[in-house]
């Protein structure tokens, strides 16, 4: 794991990235639609090209409960690591995050920290996941609680083949009055048990698969949720570009990096920040 963000930087962002209330898990409604609580955990990653804003990926927010301040949670932004890199594997410059402003409801953009400030999985550094403490001020967000990540506490947890899934991507609607929208796309679990697969820009990854049509490239990094009876759990991170995309057998499928990588990364950051805050006084 990178040490820069987990040493002196951890102290600087620990208090700024903590929520007053621990988010609750989202529950499926009677029609198995998208729970309203998950529709504001997603954000877009864009770059400016001339006068255009071009989306290159998707990100989402995760909340990790603090053991030092009961009822509070650290908030982390998570995405596929390769979204932070260009085609040559070098850090992208000028990355921005698209969000909904809580006061106006309009879409706004926030600069993202440099790639070398993001934290990678502490156990599998090459896993295609990156996270950073981030709580955009005045933004309408609803982080996914750590307890809603499939496999976070039970590494053997698996969804059933055929279970309903959906993933969320960020979109901007309108021209003169631009509005942020979370777009939902639906499918089913096609390959429940992860297997080694080459991901373009990220190398060999261990992925499961969902069906439901091919995913657009900017969907990489999107949160994927699976229905587990009366609740939804985060199944993993969408990987839109894999080496199997051109294989007729896998036509219409998209890869999913298991949520345990997200859980490992965010949980470790929470532990480090809690240690940093030992003895600190939280502002009212």
JSON list of N, CA and C in Angstrom, two decimals, residues 88-148:
[
{"chain": "A", "resi": 88, "resn": "UNK", "atom": "N", "xyz": [-0.88, 4.89, -22.05]},
{"chain": "A", "resi": 88, "resn": "UNK", "atom": "CA", "xyz": [0.51, 4.46, -21.87]},
{"chain": "A", "resi": 88, "resn": "UNK", "atom": "C", "xyz": [0.81, 4.03, -20.44]},
{"chain": "A", "resi": 89, "resn": "UNK", "atom": "N", "xyz": [-0.23, 4.06, -19.57]},
{"chain": "A", "resi": 89, "resn": "UNK", "atom": "CA", "xyz": [-0.03, 3.68, -18.18]},
{"chain": "A", "resi": 89, "resn": "UNK", "atom": "C", "xyz": [0.50, 4.80, -17.31]},
{"chain": "A", "resi": 90, "resn": "UNK", "atom": "N", "xyz": [0.53, 6.02, -17.83]},
{"chain": "A", "resi": 90, "resn": "UNK", "atom": "CA", "xyz": [0.98, 7.18, -17.05]},
{"chain": "A", "resi": 90, "resn": "UNK", "atom": "C", "xyz": [-0.22, 7.87, -16.42]},
{"chain": "A", "resi": 91, "resn": "UNK", "atom": "N", "xyz": [-0.03, 8.55, -15.29]},
{"chain": "A", "resi": 91, "resn": "UNK", "atom": "CA", "xyz": [-1.15, 9.25, -14.64]},
{"chain": "A", "resi": 91, "resn": "UNK", "atom": "C", "xyz": [-1.79, 10.28, -15.57]},
{"chain": "A", "resi": 92, "resn": "UNK", "atom": "N", "xyz": [-3.12, 10.28, -15.62]},
{"chain": "A", "resi": 92, "resn": "UNK", "atom": "CA", "xyz": [-3.83, 11.29, -16.41]},
{"chain": "A", "resi": 92, "resn": "UNK", "atom": "C", "xyz": [-3.76, 12.64, -15.70]},
{"chain": "A", "resi": 93, "resn": "UNK", "atom": "N", "xyz": [-3.65, 13.69, -16.49]},
{"chain": "A", "resi": 93, "resn": "UNK", "atom": "CA", "xyz": [-3.67, 15.04, -15.94]},
{"chain": "A", "resi": 93, "resn": "UNK", "atom": "C", "xyz": [-5.06, 15.64, -16.13]},
{"chain": "A", "resi": 94, "resn": "UNK", "atom": "N", "xyz": [-5.46, 16.50, -15.19]},
{"chain": "A", "resi": 94, "resn": "UNK", "atom": "CA", "xyz": [-6.70, 17.24, -15.33]},
{"chain": "A", "resi": 94, "resn": "UNK", "atom": "C", "xyz": [-7.96, 16.44, -15.11]},
{"chain": "A", "resi": 95, "resn": "UNK", "atom": "N", "xyz": [-7.92, 15.40, -14.30]},
{"chain": "A", "resi": 95, "resn": "UNK", "atom": "CA", "xyz": [-9.12, 14.61, -14.03]},
{"chain": "A", "resi": 95, "resn": "UNK", "atom": "C", "xyz": [-10.07, 15.40, -13.12]},
{"chain": "A", "resi": 96, "resn": "UNK", "atom": "N", "xyz": [-11.37, 15.32, -13.44]},
{"chain": "A", "resi": 96, "resn": "UNK", "atom": "CA", "xyz": [-12.39, 16.02, -12.67]},
{"chain": "A", "resi": 96, "resn": "UNK", "atom": "C", "xyz": [-13.49, 15.03, -12.28]},
{"chain": "A", "resi": 97, "resn": "UNK", "atom": "N", "xyz": [-14.18, 15.33, -11.19]},
{"chain": "A", "resi": 97, "resn": "UNK", "atom": "CA", "xyz": [-15.29, 14.52, -10.72]},
{"chain": "A", "resi": 97, "resn": "UNK", "atom": "C", "xyz": [-16.59, 15.28, -10.94]},
{"chain": "A", "resi": 98, "resn": "UNK", "atom": "N", "xyz": [-17.59, 14.64, -11.55]},
{"chain": "A", "resi": 98, "resn": "UNK", "atom": "CA", "xyz": [-18.89, 15.27, -11.75]},
{"chain": "A", "resi": 98, "resn": "UNK", "atom": "C", "xyz": [-19.84, 14.83, -10.64]},
{"chain": "A", "resi": 99, "resn": "UNK", "atom": "N", "xyz": [-20.52, 15.82, -10.05]},
{"chain": "A", "resi": 99, "resn": "UNK", "atom": "CA", "xyz": [-21.38, 15.58, -8.90]},
{"chain": "A", "resi": 99, "resn": "UNK", "atom": "C", "xyz": [-22.64, 16.44, -9.00]},
{"chain": "A", "resi": 100, "resn": "UNK", "atom": "N", "xyz": [-23.61, 16.13, -8.16]},
{"chain": "A", "resi": 100, "resn": "UNK", "atom": "CA", "xyz": [-24.79, 16.98, -8.05]},
{"chain": "A", "resi": 100, "resn": "UNK", "atom": "C", "xyz": [-24.62, 17.93, -6.87]},
{"chain": "A", "resi": 101, "resn": "UNK", "atom": "N", "xyz": [-24.81, 19.22, -7.11]},
{"chain": "A", "resi": 101, "resn": "UNK", "atom": "CA", "xyz": [-24.74, 20.20, -6.03]},
{"chain": "A", "resi": 101, "resn": "UNK", "atom": "C", "xyz": [-25.99, 20.09, -5.17]},
{"chain": "A", "resi": 102, "resn": "UNK", "atom": "N", "xyz": [-25.82, 19.96, -3.87]},
{"chain": "A", "resi": 102, "resn": "UNK", "atom": "CA", "xyz": [-26.97, 19.74, -2.98]},
{"chain": "A", "resi": 102, "resn": "UNK", "atom": "C", "xyz": [-27.88, 20.95, -2.87]},
{"chain": "A", "resi": 103, "resn": "UNK", "atom": "N", "xyz": [-27.36, 22.15, -3.12]},
{"chain": "A", "resi": 103, "resn": "UNK", "atom": "CA", "xyz": [-28.16, 23.37, -2.99]},
{"chain": "A", "resi": 103, "resn": "UNK", "atom": "C", "xyz": [-28.96, 23.67, -4.26]},
{"chain": "A", "resi": 104, "resn": "UNK", "atom": "N", "xyz": [-28.33, 23.47, -5.41]},
{"chain": "A", "resi": 104, "resn": "UNK", "atom": "CA", "xyz": [-28.97, 23.86, -6.67]},
{"chain": "A", "resi": 104, "resn": "UNK", "atom": "C", "xyz": [-29.51, 22.68, -7.48]},
{"chain": "A", "resi": 105, "resn": "UNK", "atom": "N", "xyz": [-29.01, 21.47, -7.20]},
{"chain": "A", "resi": 105, "resn": "UNK", "atom": "CA", "xyz": [-29.41, 20.31, -7.98]},
{"chain": "A", "resi": 105, "resn": "UNK", "atom": "C", "xyz": [-28.70, 20.23, -9.32]},
{"chain": "A", "resi": 106, "resn": "UNK", "atom": "N", "xyz": [-27.83, 21.19, -9.61]},
{"chain": "A", "resi": 106, "resn": "UNK", "atom": "CA", "xyz": [-27.12, 21.22, -10.88]},
{"chain": "A", "resi": 106, "resn": "UNK", "atom": "C", "xyz": [-25.85, 20.37, -10.81]},
{"chain": "A", "resi": 107, "resn": "UNK", "atom": "N", "xyz": [-25.35, 19.98, -11.99]},
{"chain": "A", "resi": 107, "resn": "UNK", "atom": "CA", "xyz": [-24.11, 19.26, -12.06]},
{"chain": "A", "resi": 107, "resn": "UNK", "atom": "C", "xyz": [-22.94, 20.22, -11.86]},
{"chain": "A", "resi": 108, "resn": "UNK", "atom": "N", "xyz": [-21.94, 19.76, -11.12]},
{"chain": "A", "resi": 108, "resn": "UNK", "atom": "CA", "xyz": [-20.74, 20.56, -10.95]},
{"chain": "A", "resi": 108, "resn": "UNK", "atom": "C", "xyz": [-19.52, 19.65, -11.05]},
{"chain": "A", "resi": 109, "resn": "UNK", "atom": "N", "xyz": [-18.35, 20.24, -11.25]},
{"chain": "A", "resi": 109, "resn": "UNK", "atom": "CA", "xyz": [-17.12, 19.48, -11.39]},
{"chain": "A", "resi": 109, "resn": "UNK", "atom": "C", "xyz": [-16.13, 19.86, -10.30]},
{"chain": "A", "resi": 110, "resn": "UNK", "atom": "N", "xyz": [-15.42, 18.86, -9.79]},
{"chain": "A", "resi": 110, "resn": "UNK", "atom": "CA", "xyz": [-14.41, 19.06, -8.75]},
{"chain": "A", "resi": 110, "resn": "UNK", "atom": "C", "xyz": [-13.11, 18.42, -9.22]},
{"chain": "A", "resi": 111, "resn": "UNK", "atom": "N", "xyz": [-11.97, 19.08, -9.04]},
{"chain": "A", "resi": 111, "resn": "UNK", "atom": "CA", "xyz": [-10.69, 18.46, -9.42]},
{"chain": "A", "resi": 111, "resn": "UNK", "atom": "C", "xyz": [-10.38, 17.25, -8.55]},
{"chain": "A", "resi": 112, "resn": "UNK", "atom": "N", "xyz": [-9.83, 16.21, -9.16]},
{"chain": "A", "resi": 112, "resn": "UNK", "atom": "CA", "xyz": [-9.45, 15.01, -8.43]},
{"chain": "A", "resi": 112, "resn": "UNK", "atom": "C", "xyz": [-7.97, 15.06, -8.04]},
{"chain": "A", "resi": 113, "resn": "UNK", "atom": "N", "xyz": [-7.61, 14.47, -6.90]},
{"chain": "A", "resi": 113, "resn": "UNK", "atom": "CA", "xyz": [-6.20, 14.40, -6.50]},
{"chain": "A", "resi": 113, "resn": "UNK", "atom": "C", "xyz": [-5.37, 13.62, -7.51]},
{"chain": "A", "resi": 114, "resn": "UNK", "atom": "N", "xyz": [-4.08, 13.89, -7.54]},
{"chain": "A", "resi": 114, "resn": "UNK", "atom": "CA", "xyz": [-3.17, 13.18, -8.45]},
{"chain": "A", "resi": 114, "resn": "UNK", "atom": "C", "xyz": [-3.17, 11.69, -8.15]},
{"chain": "A", "resi": 115, "resn": "UNK", "atom": "N", "xyz": [-2.87, 10.89, -9.17]},
{"chain": "A", "resi": 115, "resn": "UNK", "atom": "CA", "xyz": [-2.92, 9.43, -9.06]},
{"chain": "A", "resi": 115, "resn": "UNK", "atom": "C", "xyz": [-2.04, 8.90, -7.94]},
{"chain": "A", "resi": 116, "resn": "UNK", "atom": "N", "xyz": [-0.89, 9.53, -7.69]},
{"chain": "A", "resi": 116, "resn": "UNK", "atom": "CA", "xyz": [0.02, 9.00, -6.68]},
{"chain": "A", "resi": 116, "resn": "UNK", "atom": "C", "xyz": [-0.46, 9.24, -5.24]},
{"chain": "A", "resi": 117, "resn": "UNK", "atom": "N", "xyz": [-1.58, 9.93, -5.07]},
{"chain": "A", "resi": 117, "resn": "UNK", "atom": "CA", "xyz": [-2.14, 10.13, -3.74]},
{"chain": "A", "resi": 117, "resn": "UNK", "atom": "C", "xyz": [-3.23, 9.11, -3.42]},
{"chain": "A", "resi": 118, "resn": "UNK", "atom": "N", "xyz": [-3.62, 8.31, -4.41]},
{"chain": "A", "resi": 118, "resn": "UNK", "atom": "CA", "xyz": [-4.66, 7.32, -4.19]},
{"chain": "A", "resi": 118, "resn": "UNK", "atom": "C", "xyz": [-4.05, 6.08, -3.53]},
{"chain": "A", "resi": 119, "resn": "UNK", "atom": "N", "xyz": [-4.88, 5.35, -2.79]},
{"chain": "A", "resi": 119, "resn": "UNK", "atom": "CA", "xyz": [-4.44, 4.14, -2.09]},
{"chain": "A", "resi": 119, "resn": "UNK", "atom": "C", "xyz": [-4.89, 2.91, -2.87]},
{"chain": "A", "resi": 120, "resn": "UNK", "atom": "N", "xyz": [-3.99, 1.92, -2.99]},
{"chain": "A", "resi": 120, "resn": "UNK", "atom": "CA", "xyz": [-4.29, 0.69, -3.68]},
{"chain": "A", "resi": 120, "resn": "UNK", "atom": "C", "xyz": [-4.60, -0.42, -2.67]},
{"chain": "A", "resi": 121, "resn": "UNK", "atom": "N", "xyz": [-5.05, -1.57, -3.15]},
{"chain": "A", "resi": 121, "resn": "UNK", "atom": "CA", "xyz": [-5.38, -2.66, -2.26]},
{"chain": "A", "resi": 121, "resn": "UNK", "atom": "C", "xyz": [-4.16, -3.06, -1.43]},
{"chain": "A", "resi": 122, "resn": "UNK", "atom": "N", "xyz": [-4.29, -3.16, -0.11]},
{"chain": "A", "resi": 122, "resn": "UNK", "atom": "CA", "xyz": [-3.13, -3.45, 0.74]},
{"chain": "A", "resi": 122, "resn": "UNK", "atom": "C", "xyz": [-2.59, -4.86, 0.57]},
{"chain": "A", "resi": 123, "resn": "UNK", "atom": "N", "xyz": [-3.42, -5.79, 0.08]},
{"chain": "A", "resi": 123, "resn": "UNK", "atom": "CA", "xyz": [-3.00, -7.18, -0.08]},
{"chain": "A", "resi": 123, "resn": "UNK", "atom": "C", "xyz": [-2.67, -7.54, -1.52]},
{"chain": "A", "resi": 124, "resn": "UNK", "atom": "N", "xyz": [-3.40, -6.94, -2.48]},
{"chain": "A", "resi": 124, "resn": "UNK", "atom": "CA", "xyz": [-3.18, -7.21, -3.90]},
{"chain": "A", "resi": 124, "resn": "UNK", "atom": "C", "xyz": [-2.99, -5.86, -4.61]},
{"chain": "A", "resi": 125, "resn": "UNK", "atom": "N", "xyz": [-1.76, -5.36, -4.63]},
{"chain": "A", "resi": 125, "resn": "UNK", "atom": "CA", "xyz": [-1.49, -4.03, -5.18]},
{"chain": "A", "resi": 125, "resn": "UNK", "atom": "C", "xyz": [-1.89, -3.93, -6.64]},
{"chain": "A", "resi": 126, "resn": "UNK", "atom": "N", "xyz": [-1.83, -5.04, -7.38]},
{"chain": "A", "resi": 126, "resn": "UNK", "atom": "CA", "xyz": [-2.15, -5.01, -8.80]},
{"chain": "A", "resi": 126, "resn": "UNK", "atom": "C", "xyz": [-3.65, -5.11, -9.07]},
{"chain": "A", "resi": 127, "resn": "UNK", "atom": "N", "xyz": [-4.46, -5.29, -8.04]},
{"chain": "A", "resi": 127, "resn": "UNK", "atom": "CA", "xyz": [-5.91, -5.31, -8.24]},
{"chain": "A", "resi": 127, "resn": "UNK", "atom": "C", "xyz": [-6.35, -3.94, -8.76]},
{"chain": "A", "resi": 128, "resn": "UNK", "atom": "N", "xyz": [-7.31, -3.95, -9.69]},
{"chain": "A", "resi": 128, "resn": "UNK", "atom": "CA", "xyz": [-7.70, -2.71, -10.36]},
{"chain": "A", "resi": 128, "resn": "UNK", "atom": "C", "xyz": [-8.68, -1.90, -9.52]},
{"chain": "A", "resi": 129, "resn": "UNK", "atom": "N", "xyz": [-8.20, -1.45, -8.36]},
{"chain": "A", "resi": 129, "resn": "UNK", "atom": "CA", "xyz": [-9.01, -0.63, -7.47]},
{"chain": "A", "resi": 129, "resn": "UNK", "atom": "C", "xyz": [-8.12, 0.45, -6.86]},
{"chain": "A", "resi": 130, "resn": "UNK", "atom": "N", "xyz": [-8.67, 1.66, -6.72]},
{"chain": "A", "resi": 130, "resn": "UNK", "atom": "CA", "xyz": [-7.96, 2.77, -6.10]},
{"chain": "A", "resi": 130, "resn": "UNK", "atom": "C", "xyz": [-8.98, 3.58, -5.30]},
{"chain": "A", "resi": 131, "resn": "UNK", "atom": "N", "xyz": [-8.57, 4.08, -4.14]},
{"chain": "A", "resi": 131, "resn": "UNK", "atom": "CA", "xyz": [-9.48, 4.83, -3.28]},
{"chain": "A", "resi": 131, "resn": "UNK", "atom": "C", "xyz": [-8.75, 5.98, -2.61]},
{"chain": "A", "resi": 132, "resn": "UNK", "atom": "N", "xyz": [-9.53, 6.97, -2.19]},
{"chain": "A", "resi": 132, "resn": "UNK", "atom": "CA", "xyz": [-8.94, 8.14, -1.54]},
{"chain": "A", "resi": 132, "resn": "UNK", "atom": "C", "xyz": [-9.99, 8.76, -0.62]},
{"chain": "A", "resi": 133, "resn": "UNK", "atom": "N", "xyz": [-9.58, 9.28, 0.56]},
{"chain": "A", "resi": 133, "resn": "UNK", "atom": "CA", "xyz": [-10.55, 9.97, 1.41]},
{"chain": "A", "resi": 133, "resn": "UNK", "atom": "C", "xyz": [-11.05, 11.23, 0.70]},
{"chain": "A", "resi": 134, "resn": "UNK", "atom": "N", "xyz": [-12.36, 11.36, 0.54]},
{"chain": "A", "resi": 134, "resn": "UNK", "atom": "CA", "xyz": [-12.90, 12.51, -0.18]},
{"chain": "A", "resi": 134, "resn": "UNK", "atom": "C", "xyz": [-14.37, 12.71, 0.19]},
{"chain": "A", "resi": 135, "resn": "UNK", "atom": "N", "xyz": [-14.68, 13.90, 0.71]},
{"chain": "A", "resi": 135, "resn": "UNK", "atom": "CA", "xyz": [-16.06, 14.29, 1.00]},
{"chain": "A", "resi": 135, "resn": "UNK", "atom": "C", "xyz": [-16.28, 15.67, 0.40]},
{"chain": "A", "resi": 136, "resn": "UNK", "atom": "N", "xyz": [-16.76, 15.75, -0.85]},
{"chain": "A", "resi": 136, "resn": "UNK", "atom": "CA", "xyz": [-16.95, 17.05, -1.50]},
{"chain": "A", "resi": 136, "resn": "UNK", "atom": "C", "xyz": [-17.96, 17.90, -0.74]},
{"chain": "A", "resi": 137, "resn": "UNK", "atom": "N", "xyz": [-17.57, 19.09, -0.36]},
{"chain": "A", "resi": 137, "resn": "UNK", "atom": "CA", "xyz": [-18.43, 19.98, 0.41]},
{"chain": "A", "resi": 137, "resn": "UNK", "atom": "C", "xyz": [-19.62, 20.43, -0.43]},
{"chain": "A", "resi": 138, "resn": "UNK", "atom": "N", "xyz": [-20.81, 20.32, 0.15]},
{"chain": "A", "resi": 138, "resn": "UNK", "atom": "CA", "xyz": [-22.00, 20.79, -0.53]},
{"chain": "A", "resi": 138, "resn": "UNK", "atom": "C", "xyz": [-22.47, 19.93, -1.67]},
{"chain": "A", "resi": 139, "resn": "UNK", "atom": "N", "xyz": [-21.97, 18.68, -1.76]},
{"chain": "A", "resi": 139, "resn": "UNK", "atom": "CA", "xyz": [-22.39, 17.77, -2.83]},
{"chain": "A", "resi": 139, "resn": "UNK", "atom": "C", "xyz": [-23.44, 16.80, -2.30]},
{"chain": "A", "resi": 140, "resn": "UNK", "atom": "N", "xyz": [-24.35, 16.41, -3.16]},
{"chain": "A", "resi": 140, "resn": "UNK", "atom": "CA", "xyz": [-25.40, 15.46, -2.79]},
{"chain": "A", "resi": 140, "resn": "UNK", "atom": "C", "xyz": [-24.88, 14.05, -3.03]},
{"chain": "A", "resi": 141, "resn": "UNK", "atom": "N", "xyz": [-24.38, 13.41, -1.98]},
{"chain": "A", "resi": 141, "resn": "UNK", "atom": "CA", "xyz": [-23.85, 12.05, -2.10]},
{"chain": "A", "resi": 141, "resn": "UNK", "atom": "C", "xyz": [-24.45, 11.16, -1.02]},
{"chain": "A", "resi": 142, "resn": "UNK", "atom": "N", "xyz": [-24.50, 9.87, -1.29]},
{"chain": "A", "resi": 142, "resn": "UNK", "atom": "CA", "xyz": [-25.00, 8.87, -0.33]},
{"chain": "A", "resi": 142, "resn": "UNK", "atom": "C", "xyz": [-24.05, 7.68, -0.37]},
{"chain": "A", "resi": 143, "resn": "UNK", "atom": "N", "xyz": [-23.00, 7.69, 0.44]},
{"chain": "A", "resi": 143, "resn": "UNK", "atom": "CA", "xyz": [-22.00, 6.61, 0.39]},
{"chain": "A", "resi": 143, "resn": "UNK", "atom": "C", "xyz": [-22.58, 5.23, 0.70]},
{"chain": "A", "resi": 144, "resn": "UNK", "atom": "N", "xyz": [-21.98, 4.21, 0.11]},
{"chain": "A", "resi": 144, "resn": "UNK", "atom": "CA", "xyz": [-22.36, 2.83, 0.37]},
{"chain": "A", "resi": 144, "resn": "UNK", "atom": "C", "xyz": [-21.73, 2.42, 1.70]},
{"chain": "A", "resi": 145, "resn": "UNK", "atom": "N", "xyz": [-22.51, 1.93, 2.67]},
{"chain": "A", "resi": 145, "resn": "UNK", "atom": "CA", "xyz": [-21.91, 1.50, 3.94]},
{"chain": "A", "resi": 145, "resn": "UNK", "atom": "C", "xyz": [-21.05, 0.26, 3.75]},
{"chain": "A", "resi": 146, "resn": "UNK", "atom": "N", "xyz": [-19.96, 0.19, 4.49]},
{"chain": "A", "resi": 146, "resn": "UNK", "atom": "CA", "xyz": [-19.03, -0.93, 4.38]},
{"chain": "A", "resi": 146, "resn": "UNK", "atom": "C", "xyz": [-19.74, -2.27, 4.56]},
{"chain": "A", "resi": 147, "resn": "UNK", "atom": "N", "xyz": [-20.76, -2.31, 5.43]},
{"chain": "A", "resi": 147, "resn": "UNK", "atom": "CA", "xyz": [-21.49, -3.53, 5.69]},
{"chain": "A", "resi": 147, "resn": "UNK", "atom": "C", "xyz": [-22.31, -4.02, 4.51]},
{"chain": "A", "resi": 148, "resn": "UNK", "atom": "N", "xyz": [-22.47, -3.17, 3.47]},
{"chain": "A", "resi": 148, "resn": "UNK", "atom": "CA", "xyz": [-23.23, -3.56, 2.29]},
{"chain": "A", "resi": 148, "resn": "UNK", "atom": "C", "xyz": [-22.34, -4.08, 1.17]}
]
